[in-house]
Coordinates of C-alpha atoms in Angstrom, one line a residue:
M282 CA -47.5 63.9 -48.7
T283 CA -43.9 64.9 -49.5
L284 CA -42.7 68.4 -49.0
K285 CA -39.3 69.2 -50.4
I286 CA -38.3 72.7 -49.6
D287 CA -35.2 74.9 -49.4
I288 CA -35.4 77.4 -46.6
Q289 CA -33.5 80.6 -46.7
E290 CA -33.2 82.8 -43.6
R291 CA -32.9 86.5 -44.6
E292 CA -32.9 89.6 -42.4
N293 CA -36.3 89.6 -40.7
E294 CA -37.9 87.0 -43.0
L295 CA -37.8 83.4 -43.9
V296 CA -38.4 82.1 -47.5
G297 CA -39.1 78.5 -48.5
K298 CA -39.3 77.3 -52.1
G299 CA -39.9 73.8 -53.3
T300 CA -42.6 71.2 -54.2
I301 CA -45.4 69.2 -52.7
D302 CA -45.6 65.6 -53.9
G303 CA -42.7 66.2 -56.2
I304 CA -44.7 68.2 -58.7
V305 CA -46.8 71.0 -57.2
P306 CA -44.8 74.2 -56.8
F307 CA -44.7 75.6 -53.3
Y308 CA -43.6 79.1 -52.1
F309 CA -43.6 80.4 -48.5
K310 CA -42.6 83.7 -47.0
D311 CA -42.7 84.6 -43.3
Q312 CA -41.9 88.1 -42.0
G313 CA -43.1 87.4 -38.5
H314 CA -46.0 89.8 -38.4
R315 CA -47.3 88.5 -41.7
W316 CA -46.8 85.4 -43.9
M317 CA -48.1 83.9 -47.1
V318 CA -47.9 80.7 -49.0
R319 CA -48.6 79.9 -52.7
I320 CA -49.3 76.4 -53.7
G321 CA -49.6 75.6 -57.4
P322 CA -50.3 78.3 -59.9
E323 CA -53.4 79.8 -58.3
W324 CA -53.9 78.9 -54.5
I325 CA -52.6 81.7 -52.2
L326 CA -53.1 82.1 -48.4
K327 CA -52.1 85.2 -46.6
Q328 CA -52.1 85.8 -42.8
N329 CA -51.4 88.7 -40.5
E330 CA -50.3 88.0 -37.0
A331 CA -49.5 90.0 -33.8
S332 CA -46.0 88.5 -33.5
V333 CA -43.7 89.1 -30.6
E334 CA -40.8 87.6 -32.4
P335 CA -38.6 90.1 -34.3
S336 CA -38.0 87.5 -37.0
P337 CA -39.6 84.1 -37.7
S338 CA -38.0 80.9 -36.5
P339 CA -37.6 77.9 -38.8
A340 CA -39.7 75.7 -36.4
T341 CA -42.6 78.2 -36.4
A342 CA -42.4 78.6 -40.1
R343 CA -42.6 74.8 -40.6
S344 CA -45.7 74.7 -38.5
K345 CA -47.3 77.4 -40.6
M346 CA -46.3 75.6 -43.8
Y347 CA -47.9 72.3 -42.7
W348 CA -51.0 74.1 -41.6
A349 CA -51.3 75.9 -44.9
I350 CA -50.8 72.6 -46.8
A351 CA -53.6 71.1 -44.8
Q352 CA -55.8 74.1 -45.7
Y353 CA -54.9 73.6 -49.4
R354 CA -55.7 69.9 -49.3
N355 CA -59.0 70.5 -47.6
H356 CA -59.9 73.2 -50.2
A357 CA -58.9 70.8 -53.0
R358 CA -60.9 68.0 -51.5
D359 CA -64.0 70.1 -51.0
H360 CA -63.8 71.4 -54.6
S361 CA -63.3 68.0 -56.1
L362 CA -66.3 66.7 -54.2
G363 CA -68.1 70.0 -54.5
S364 CA -71.8 69.8 -55.2
A365 CA -71.6 66.1 -56.3
R366 CA -72.2 65.1 -52.7
P367 CA -75.9 65.0 -51.6
E368 CA -76.7 66.6 -48.2
P369 CA -77.6 64.1 -45.5
G370 CA -81.4 63.7 -45.5
G371 CA -81.6 65.9 -48.6
A372 CA -83.5 63.3 -50.7
G373 CA -81.0 63.6 -53.5
R374 CA -80.7 67.4 -53.3
M375 CA -77.1 68.5 -54.0
A376 CA -75.1 70.6 -51.6
G377 CA -75.3 74.2 -52.8
D378 CA -78.8 73.8 -54.3
A379 CA -81.4 76.2 -52.9
A380 CA -83.7 74.6 -50.4
G381 CA -87.1 73.9 -51.9
A382 CA -85.9 74.9 -55.4

């Protein structure tokens, strides 16, 4: 994974814009008590926090960015595998199928 991002520190917020893997658009905004990330055209994650920091630090923001990217990758992986994976011991039943249906 490659994350190329320009980080701008503004009054009481930190904004990061760039790409993941050189092609997927990435946008991050941290206001300390809340933050959000948008990856690609549709995936958005928003979080509220009880922050004691008056403004976000770049180190904390980077941790949030990498955590959000991991969530995005897990979501993409789960959706690409989706119901095509049989459940263990499910005798061919697909995940998401109703039991006994």
